Amino acid sequence: MTDPLTALSLDAVCRVEFGPGRIELLPELIAATGHHRAFVVTDPGLRTAGVAGRVLKILSAAGVEHAVYDEVAPNPSTGNVDAGAARARLFGPAVVVALGGGSVLDAAKGISLLVGNPDAAAADADRLWEAADGLPLIAVPTTSGTGAETNGFGVIEDTAACRKVYLGHPSVKPRVALLDPELTLGLPPAATAATGIDALVHGIESLASRGANAFSTAYAAQAVAMIGHALPLAHRDGSDLQARAELMMGAHLAGQALTLSGLGLVHGIGHALTAHTGTPHGVALAAVLEEVMEFSTPRAREPYERAARALGVAPPADGDWARAAVTGVRELSGALDVKRPLRALGADRSLLPSIAAGAVADAVTKNAPRLPEEREVLELLTGVY
C-alpha cells in the first residue's frame, strides 16, 4: 500500500484535448503558444498512410507556415535527433508538433531541446537536464501505447554505446496532448497489439512501482481497466472507433501514472533488448511480462491484486490474486499473439548476459518492487529464450 503521509509535488497534467475530430483544433492550439509557425516531426509510415498529409492540410488551410522532418526511425537514435534538430534550427522559431507514435514523440522532445541548446548534441543527454529551454511542443499521438505525451523525456538509442539514454528537460513536456482516436483507425493489428501491451505494462508497473502514490495508483488502475477491455476489441476490429477511443484514453492515463511513479524491470529488460536487437518496444515487453510479474510477486501481491481486479479477472478459488493477475495477462497477451521467444527476436544466446547487465543498470529497474540481481535477470532471459 502507498504511504498516505508521503510528501508529493505534482505537475501531472498538461492541457488535454480528447475526442474524434479534435485534430482540427491544431492551428488554434499552436496560436495559443504565442507562435504561428510549426515544425512537424513525424515518420515515413505516416506520410505513406496519409495521416501526415491530413494534418498538413489543416495547417495549410489555416495559413500556418510549417516545415516537416519525417525521417524518425522506429527506434530513434541520437543521430536521428541531431539531424532533426539541424533541420529545425534552419526553419527557425516555431512550435514543434510531434505527430506519431512514441518514437516520434520521443525524438521530437530531443529535437525541441537541442534547438534551444545549439552547441549540444543528443549524445549529451546526461547533461541536458540542466540545459536551456527547448521549443514549445504539442504532442499528437497516432498510437495508443507509450503515453509519451505526458512527460518531458524521451528514450533514445545511443548506437555508439549500444544502450538507451533518457533525453529530456521540463521545458519539452508537451504543452498540449491532442488525443484524436480517429488518427489510430488505420493502425494494423500487430502494431495495435504491441503498442497496447506497452500501455498495459505502464499501468501494471506503475501499480507495483516503488514510486507509486495515491495519484499514480488511481490513474494506473483506471488505465488497466480501460486497456484490458478495449485492446482486444481494437485488435479484432481496427475500425471500432469506440474501442480506439477507450484504448487511447487508457494509454494516456497509463502515461500519467508512469510519469508520477516510474516503471520497473519489464521496461528495464525491454530497453536493453531493443538496444541490442532492434525489437519493437511493445514486443520486447511482451516477451518477458508474465515472467517478470512472477519474479516480482513476493513483493507485489497487493498491486497485482489491483491489476487483476481492474482486468476483470474472476475471483481465484485459492485467493491468490497475484497469480490470477499473471494468468489474466497471459491470456490477454495470447489473444493478441504478441509474445515471442527471444531467439525469434534476433537475440543470440551470447547476447543474454549483456542484455541482463543493461536491464539491471537501467534507471527504471530501480523502481521495481523486487530488485533483481544480474544473475536472476539472466536466468529469466534464459527461460524465455
Short mmCIF file of C-alpha atoms in Angstrom, two decimals:
data_model
loop_
_atom_site.label_atom_id
_atom_site.label_comp_id
_atom_site.label_asym_id
_atom_site.label_seq_id
_atom_site.Cartn_x
_atom_site.Cartn_y
_atom_site.Cartn_z
CA MET A 1 0.00 0.00 0.00
CA THR A 2 1.23 3.52 -0.76
CA ASP A 3 2.04 5.62 2.29
CA PRO A 4 -0.61 8.38 2.66
CA LEU A 5 1.93 10.52 4.54
CA THR A 6 4.46 10.54 1.70
CA ALA A 7 5.15 14.11 0.60
CA LEU A 8 4.29 14.82 -3.04
CA SER A 9 5.00 17.59 -5.51
CA LEU A 10 3.00 17.04 -8.68
CA ASP A 11 2.86 18.74 -12.06
CA ALA A 12 0.92 15.97 -13.68
CA VAL A 13 -1.36 17.43 -16.29
CA CYS A 14 -0.80 19.34 -19.49
CA ARG A 15 -3.75 20.60 -21.49
CA VAL A 16 -5.60 17.61 -22.92
CA GLU A 17 -7.86 17.78 -25.96
CA PHE A 18 -9.58 14.44 -26.48
CA GLY A 19 -12.11 13.15 -28.97
CA PRO A 20 -12.77 12.27 -32.61
CA GLY A 21 -12.01 15.18 -34.93
CA ARG A 22 -10.08 17.22 -32.36
CA ILE A 23 -7.13 17.38 -34.75
CA GLU A 24 -8.98 20.31 -36.37
CA LEU A 25 -8.07 22.36 -33.29
CA LEU A 26 -4.36 22.18 -34.04
CA PRO A 27 -3.97 25.67 -35.61
CA GLU A 28 -5.59 27.42 -32.65
CA LEU A 29 -3.55 25.35 -30.20
CA ILE A 30 -0.39 26.45 -31.99
CA ALA A 31 -1.51 30.09 -31.80
CA ALA A 32 -2.19 29.73 -28.06
CA THR A 33 1.54 29.13 -27.52
CA GLY A 34 2.33 32.55 -28.98
CA HIS A 35 3.77 31.09 -32.17
CA HIS A 36 2.33 31.00 -35.69
CA ARG A 37 4.74 28.55 -37.33
CA ALA A 38 5.03 24.79 -36.86
CA PHE A 39 7.88 22.34 -37.26
CA VAL A 40 6.19 18.94 -37.74
CA VAL A 41 8.10 15.84 -36.67
CA THR A 42 6.75 12.54 -38.00
CA ASP A 43 7.84 9.32 -39.71
CA PRO A 44 7.77 7.87 -43.24
CA GLY A 45 4.93 5.47 -42.44
CA LEU A 46 2.55 8.26 -41.50
CA ARG A 47 3.46 10.08 -44.70
CA THR A 48 2.63 6.96 -46.72
CA ALA A 49 -0.58 6.29 -44.78
CA GLY A 50 -1.84 9.81 -45.44
CA VAL A 51 -2.12 10.76 -41.77
CA ALA A 52 0.62 13.37 -42.05
CA GLY A 53 -0.96 14.74 -45.21
CA ARG A 54 -4.27 15.26 -43.44
CA VAL A 55 -2.61 17.24 -40.66
CA LEU A 56 -0.53 19.33 -43.05
CA LYS A 57 -3.68 20.24 -45.00
CA ILE A 58 -5.23 21.53 -41.77
CA LEU A 59 -2.18 23.71 -41.15
CA SER A 60 -2.14 24.99 -44.73
CA ALA A 61 -5.85 25.82 -44.68
CA ALA A 62 -5.32 27.88 -41.53
CA GLY A 63 -2.31 29.69 -43.01
CA VAL A 64 0.16 28.17 -40.56
CA GLU A 65 3.64 28.21 -42.06
CA HIS A 66 5.27 24.83 -41.50
CA ALA A 67 8.19 22.56 -42.26
CA VAL A 68 8.42 18.79 -41.88
CA TYR A 69 11.03 16.34 -40.64
CA ASP A 70 9.65 12.89 -41.50
CA GLU A 71 12.70 10.68 -41.03
CA VAL A 72 12.18 9.40 -37.47
CA ALA A 73 13.10 5.71 -37.23
CA PRO A 74 11.12 3.09 -35.25
CA ASN A 75 13.84 3.14 -32.59
CA PRO A 76 15.11 6.72 -32.92
CA SER A 77 18.84 7.22 -32.50
CA THR A 78 20.91 10.13 -31.30
CA GLY A 79 21.85 10.71 -34.95
CA ASN A 80 18.15 10.85 -35.85
CA VAL A 81 17.57 13.54 -33.24
CA ASP A 82 20.65 15.54 -34.26
CA ALA A 83 19.51 15.55 -37.91
CA GLY A 84 16.01 16.70 -36.99
CA ALA A 85 17.39 19.44 -34.76
CA ALA A 86 19.62 20.71 -37.55
CA ARG A 87 16.58 20.95 -39.83
CA ALA A 88 14.53 22.71 -37.14
CA ARG A 89 17.28 25.27 -36.48
CA LEU A 90 17.27 26.18 -40.16
CA PHE A 91 13.50 26.67 -40.07
CA GLY A 92 13.69 28.99 -37.06
CA PRO A 93 11.35 29.78 -34.13
CA ALA A 94 8.25 27.58 -34.15
CA VAL A 95 6.12 25.16 -32.21
CA VAL A 96 7.26 21.56 -32.57
CA VAL A 97 4.29 19.35 -33.50
CA ALA A 98 5.06 15.71 -32.75
CA LEU A 99 2.81 13.56 -34.93
CA GLY A 100 3.25 9.83 -34.46
CA GLY A 101 3.85 7.05 -32.01
CA GLY A 102 6.19 7.03 -29.06
CA SER A 103 9.29 7.03 -31.24
CA VAL A 104 8.25 10.27 -32.92
CA LEU A 105 7.19 11.90 -29.66
CA ASP A 106 10.48 10.94 -28.01
CA ALA A 107 12.55 12.20 -30.93
CA ALA A 108 10.56 15.44 -31.09
CA LYS A 109 11.35 16.22 -27.47
CA GLY A 110 15.04 15.81 -28.18
CA ILE A 111 14.78 17.95 -31.32
CA SER A 112 12.97 20.67 -29.41
CA LEU A 113 15.57 20.65 -26.65
CA LEU A 114 18.55 20.75 -29.00
CA VAL A 115 17.17 23.74 -30.88
CA GLY A 116 17.27 25.64 -27.60
CA ASN A 117 20.83 24.42 -26.99
CA PRO A 118 22.61 24.84 -30.34
CA ASP A 119 26.02 23.73 -29.03
CA ALA A 120 24.66 20.41 -27.71
CA ALA A 121 24.10 17.02 -29.33
CA ALA A 122 21.74 14.19 -28.45
CA ALA A 123 24.64 12.12 -27.11
CA ASP A 124 24.99 14.78 -24.38
CA ALA A 125 21.75 13.52 -22.78
CA ASP A 126 23.22 13.14 -19.29
CA ARG A 127 23.99 16.85 -19.01
CA LEU A 128 20.99 18.27 -20.84
CA TRP A 129 18.69 18.07 -17.81
CA GLU A 130 20.31 21.38 -16.78
CA ALA A 131 20.05 22.87 -20.27
CA ALA A 132 18.31 25.97 -21.59
CA ASP A 133 14.66 25.65 -22.56
CA GLY A 134 13.66 23.99 -25.79
CA LEU A 135 10.89 24.95 -28.21
CA PRO A 136 7.25 24.51 -27.08
CA LEU A 137 5.81 21.17 -28.12
CA ILE A 138 2.35 19.85 -28.98
CA ALA A 139 2.00 16.08 -28.95
CA VAL A 140 -0.36 14.34 -31.37
CA PRO A 141 -0.08 10.59 -30.75
CA THR A 142 -1.17 8.24 -33.53
CA THR A 143 -0.87 5.06 -31.46
CA SER A 144 -2.30 4.13 -28.09
CA GLY A 145 0.69 2.89 -26.18
CA THR A 146 3.59 4.95 -24.94
CA GLY A 147 1.86 7.78 -23.11
CA ALA A 148 4.86 9.86 -24.21
CA GLU A 149 2.60 12.92 -24.43
CA THR A 150 2.53 13.10 -20.62
CA ASN A 151 6.17 13.84 -19.83
CA GLY A 152 9.28 15.73 -20.86
CA PHE A 153 11.74 12.94 -21.60
CA GLY A 154 12.37 10.56 -24.47
CA VAL A 155 14.10 7.22 -24.71
CA ILE A 156 16.69 7.43 -27.49
CA GLU A 157 19.16 4.85 -28.77
CA ASP A 158 22.82 5.72 -28.43
CA THR A 159 24.06 3.46 -31.22
CA ALA A 160 27.72 4.04 -30.37
CA ALA A 161 27.24 2.82 -26.79
CA CYS A 162 24.54 0.24 -27.70
CA ARG A 163 22.24 1.49 -24.96
CA LYS A 164 19.15 3.57 -24.42
CA VAL A 165 19.54 7.07 -23.00
CA TYR A 166 16.97 9.38 -21.44
CA LEU A 167 16.91 12.71 -23.24
CA GLY A 168 14.69 15.38 -21.81
CA HIS A 169 14.01 18.56 -19.90
CA PRO A 170 10.94 20.06 -18.15
CA SER A 171 10.56 22.61 -20.95
CA VAL A 172 9.81 19.97 -23.57
CA LYS A 173 6.97 18.36 -21.70
CA PRO A 174 4.14 18.85 -24.22
CA ARG A 175 2.04 21.97 -23.69
CA VAL A 176 -0.91 20.10 -25.19
CA ALA A 177 -1.77 16.43 -25.63
CA LEU A 178 -4.07 16.31 -28.65
CA LEU A 179 -5.73 12.90 -28.49
CA ASP A 180 -7.83 12.16 -31.57
CA PRO A 181 -8.71 8.46 -31.80
CA GLU A 182 -9.58 8.83 -35.49
CA LEU A 183 -5.83 9.07 -36.14
CA THR A 184 -5.41 5.48 -34.87
CA LEU A 185 -8.07 3.87 -37.06
CA GLY A 186 -5.61 2.63 -39.68
CA LEU A 187 -3.21 1.02 -37.24
CA PRO A 188 -2.69 -2.68 -38.17
CA PRO A 189 -3.48 -5.44 -35.64
CA ALA A 190 0.17 -6.25 -34.89
CA ALA A 191 1.01 -2.61 -34.14
CA THR A 192 -2.19 -2.24 -32.13
CA ALA A 193 -1.16 -5.23 -30.03
CA ALA A 194 2.42 -4.10 -29.47
CA THR A 195 1.55 -0.53 -28.52
CA GLY A 196 -1.40 -1.68 -26.42
CA ILE A 197 0.78 -4.07 -24.44
CA ASP A 198 3.17 -1.19 -23.81
CA ALA A 199 0.30 0.80 -22.30
CA LEU A 200 -0.85 -2.17 -20.24
CA VAL A 201 2.66 -2.63 -18.84
CA HIS A 202 2.76 1.05 -17.93
CA GLY A 203 -0.36 0.55 -15.84
CA ILE A 204 0.76 -2.66 -14.17
CA GLU A 205 4.30 -1.47 -13.45
CA SER A 206 3.01 1.84 -12.12
CA LEU A 207 0.78 -0.02 -9.67
CA ALA A 208 3.74 -2.05 -8.39
CA SER A 209 6.43 0.64 -8.60
CA ARG A 210 8.36 1.73 -5.52
CA GLY A 211 7.34 5.25 -6.50
CA ALA A 212 3.61 4.51 -6.53
CA ASN A 213 1.38 7.04 -4.78
CA ALA A 214 -2.34 7.72 -4.49
CA PHE A 215 -2.44 9.72 -7.73
CA SER A 216 -0.47 7.26 -9.84
CA THR A 217 -2.41 4.30 -8.44
CA ALA A 218 -5.72 5.92 -9.36
CA TYR A 219 -4.54 6.67 -12.91
CA ALA A 220 -2.99 3.22 -13.31
CA ALA A 221 -5.96 1.20 -12.06
CA GLN A 222 -8.34 3.03 -14.39
CA ALA A 223 -5.86 2.65 -17.24
CA VAL A 224 -5.55 -1.12 -16.77
CA ALA A 225 -9.34 -1.47 -16.72
CA MET A 226 -9.80 0.54 -19.92
CA ILE A 227 -6.91 -1.08 -21.79
CA GLY A 228 -7.90 -4.58 -20.70
CA HIS A 229 -11.39 -4.03 -22.07
CA ALA A 230 -10.63 -2.08 -25.25
CA LEU A 231 -7.39 -3.61 -26.50
CA PRO A 232 -8.85 -6.97 -27.64
CA LEU A 233 -11.73 -5.14 -29.34
CA ALA A 234 -9.47 -2.70 -31.20
CA HIS A 235 -7.16 -5.57 -32.17
CA ARG A 236 -10.05 -7.59 -33.55
CA ASP A 237 -11.72 -4.69 -35.38
CA GLY A 238 -9.43 -1.79 -36.15
CA SER A 239 -12.34 0.37 -37.32
CA ASP A 240 -14.11 0.24 -33.94
CA LEU A 241 -13.88 3.92 -33.01
CA GLN A 242 -15.36 3.38 -29.56
CA ALA A 243 -12.67 0.83 -28.73
CA ARG A 244 -9.98 3.04 -30.24
CA ALA A 245 -11.12 5.98 -28.12
CA GLU A 246 -11.21 3.94 -24.90
CA LEU A 247 -7.79 2.48 -25.65
CA MET A 248 -6.32 5.92 -26.37
CA MET A 249 -7.64 7.36 -23.10
CA GLY A 250 -6.41 4.30 -21.19
CA ALA A 251 -2.94 4.67 -22.69
CA HIS A 252 -2.89 8.37 -21.77
CA LEU A 253 -3.88 7.63 -18.17
CA ALA A 254 -1.18 4.96 -18.00
CA GLY A 255 1.28 7.58 -19.22
CA GLN A 256 0.17 9.95 -16.47
CA ALA A 257 0.68 7.12 -13.97
CA LEU A 258 4.20 6.20 -15.09
CA THR A 259 5.25 9.86 -15.11
CA LEU A 260 4.35 10.06 -11.42
CA SER A 261 5.51 6.63 -10.25
CA GLY A 262 8.23 5.33 -12.54
CA LEU A 263 8.28 1.88 -14.12
CA GLY A 264 10.20 -1.33 -13.41
CA LEU A 265 12.04 -4.40 -14.59
CA VAL A 266 9.84 -5.19 -17.61
CA HIS A 267 10.90 -1.87 -19.11
CA GLY A 268 14.49 -2.32 -17.97
CA ILE A 269 14.70 -5.57 -19.91
CA GLY A 270 12.70 -4.14 -22.81
CA HIS A 271 15.07 -1.22 -23.25
CA ALA A 272 18.13 -3.46 -23.18
CA LEU A 273 16.58 -6.00 -25.56
CA THR A 274 15.61 -3.32 -28.07
CA ALA A 275 19.04 -1.68 -27.87
CA HIS A 276 20.74 -4.98 -28.76
CA THR A 277 18.27 -6.40 -31.29
CA GLY A 278 16.09 -3.55 -32.60
CA THR A 279 12.96 -5.37 -31.40
CA PRO A 280 9.88 -3.08 -31.34
CA HIS A 281 9.38 -1.82 -27.82
CA GLY A 282 6.00 -3.39 -27.09
CA VAL A 283 7.08 -6.76 -28.49
CA ALA A 284 10.17 -6.66 -26.27
CA LEU A 285 7.99 -6.02 -23.22
CA ALA A 286 5.57 -8.81 -24.12
CA ALA A 287 8.46 -11.28 -24.29
CA VAL A 288 9.08 -11.03 -20.53
CA LEU A 289 5.95 -9.51 -18.98
CA GLU A 290 4.45 -12.54 -17.23
CA GLU A 291 7.86 -13.84 -16.19
CA VAL A 292 8.81 -10.55 -14.53
CA MET A 293 5.44 -10.47 -12.79
CA GLU A 294 6.05 -13.97 -11.42
CA PHE A 295 9.52 -12.92 -10.25
CA SER A 296 8.10 -9.79 -8.58
CA THR A 297 5.05 -11.40 -6.97
CA PRO A 298 6.56 -11.85 -3.46
CA ARG A 299 6.87 -8.06 -3.21
CA ALA A 300 3.85 -7.04 -5.29
CA ARG A 301 0.84 -9.05 -4.15
CA GLU A 302 -1.37 -6.07 -3.34
CA PRO A 303 -0.72 -4.10 -6.54
CA TYR A 304 -1.13 -7.24 -8.63
CA GLU A 305 -4.47 -7.84 -6.95
CA ARG A 306 -5.46 -4.31 -8.05
CA ALA A 307 -4.35 -5.18 -11.58
CA ALA A 308 -6.31 -8.44 -11.59
CA ARG A 309 -9.47 -6.74 -10.37
CA ALA A 310 -9.06 -3.96 -12.95
CA LEU A 311 -8.72 -6.59 -15.67
CA GLY A 312 -11.96 -8.20 -14.51
CA VAL A 313 -10.31 -11.49 -13.63
CA ALA A 314 -12.66 -13.93 -11.89
CA PRO A 315 -12.01 -14.24 -8.14
CA PRO A 316 -9.49 -17.07 -7.71
CA ALA A 317 -10.70 -20.08 -5.77
CA ASP A 318 -7.43 -20.21 -3.82
CA GLY A 319 -7.46 -16.49 -3.09
CA ASP A 320 -4.16 -15.96 -4.91
CA TRP A 321 -4.92 -12.72 -6.75
CA ALA A 322 -1.32 -12.17 -7.80
CA ARG A 323 -1.28 -15.48 -9.66
CA ALA A 324 -4.67 -14.58 -11.14
CA ALA A 325 -3.16 -11.32 -12.44
CA VAL A 326 -0.36 -13.21 -14.17
CA THR A 327 -2.89 -15.62 -15.69
CA GLY A 328 -5.08 -12.74 -16.88
CA VAL A 329 -2.14 -11.01 -18.53
CA ARG A 330 -1.00 -14.28 -20.14
CA GLU A 331 -4.47 -14.83 -21.61
CA LEU A 332 -4.69 -11.28 -22.93
CA SER A 333 -1.23 -11.44 -24.47
CA GLY A 334 -2.04 -14.81 -26.01
CA ALA A 335 -5.22 -13.49 -27.62
CA LEU A 336 -3.14 -10.72 -29.22
CA ASP A 337 -0.47 -13.15 -30.47
CA VAL A 338 2.26 -10.72 -29.44
CA LYS A 339 4.57 -12.83 -27.26
CA ARG A 340 7.70 -14.28 -28.90
CA PRO A 341 10.73 -16.20 -27.58
CA LEU A 342 13.92 -14.17 -27.55
CA ARG A 343 15.52 -16.35 -30.21
CA ALA A 344 12.74 -15.28 -32.60
CA LEU A 345 13.56 -11.63 -31.88
CA GLY A 346 17.14 -11.87 -33.09
CA ALA A 347 18.71 -12.27 -29.64
CA ASP A 348 21.62 -14.66 -29.94
CA ARG A 349 22.19 -16.61 -26.71
CA SER A 350 25.60 -14.95 -26.37
CA LEU A 351 23.82 -11.57 -26.03
CA LEU A 352 21.85 -12.56 -22.94
CA PRO A 353 24.50 -11.57 -20.36
CA SER A 354 24.80 -8.12 -21.93
CA ILE A 355 21.03 -7.71 -22.02
CA ALA A 356 20.82 -8.75 -18.36
CA ALA A 357 23.54 -6.29 -17.39
CA GLY A 358 21.85 -3.49 -19.32
CA ALA A 359 18.49 -4.23 -17.69
CA VAL A 360 19.91 -4.08 -14.17
CA ALA A 361 21.75 -0.84 -14.95
CA ASP A 362 18.69 0.85 -16.47
CA ALA A 363 17.26 3.60 -14.25
CA VAL A 364 13.70 2.26 -14.43
CA THR A 365 14.70 -1.06 -12.84
CA LYS A 366 15.45 0.74 -9.57
CA ASN A 367 11.68 1.26 -9.18
CA ALA A 368 10.91 -2.47 -9.38
CA PRO A 369 9.16 -3.91 -6.31
CA ARG A 370 11.74 -6.71 -6.14
CA LEU A 371 15.21 -5.53 -7.09
CA PRO A 372 16.92 -8.16 -9.24
CA GLU A 373 20.50 -9.31 -9.34
CA GLU A 374 22.10 -9.68 -12.72
CA ARG A 375 22.19 -13.47 -12.46
CA GLU A 376 18.44 -13.53 -11.74
CA VAL A 377 17.69 -11.50 -14.85
CA LEU A 378 19.93 -13.78 -16.87
CA GLU A 379 18.01 -16.81 -15.58
CA LEU A 380 14.74 -15.15 -16.54
CA LEU A 381 16.03 -14.36 -20.02
CA THR A 382 17.32 -17.89 -20.47
CA GLY A 383 13.88 -19.18 -19.55
CA VAL A 384 12.20 -17.24 -22.34
CA TYR A 385 14.92 -17.77 -24.92
#
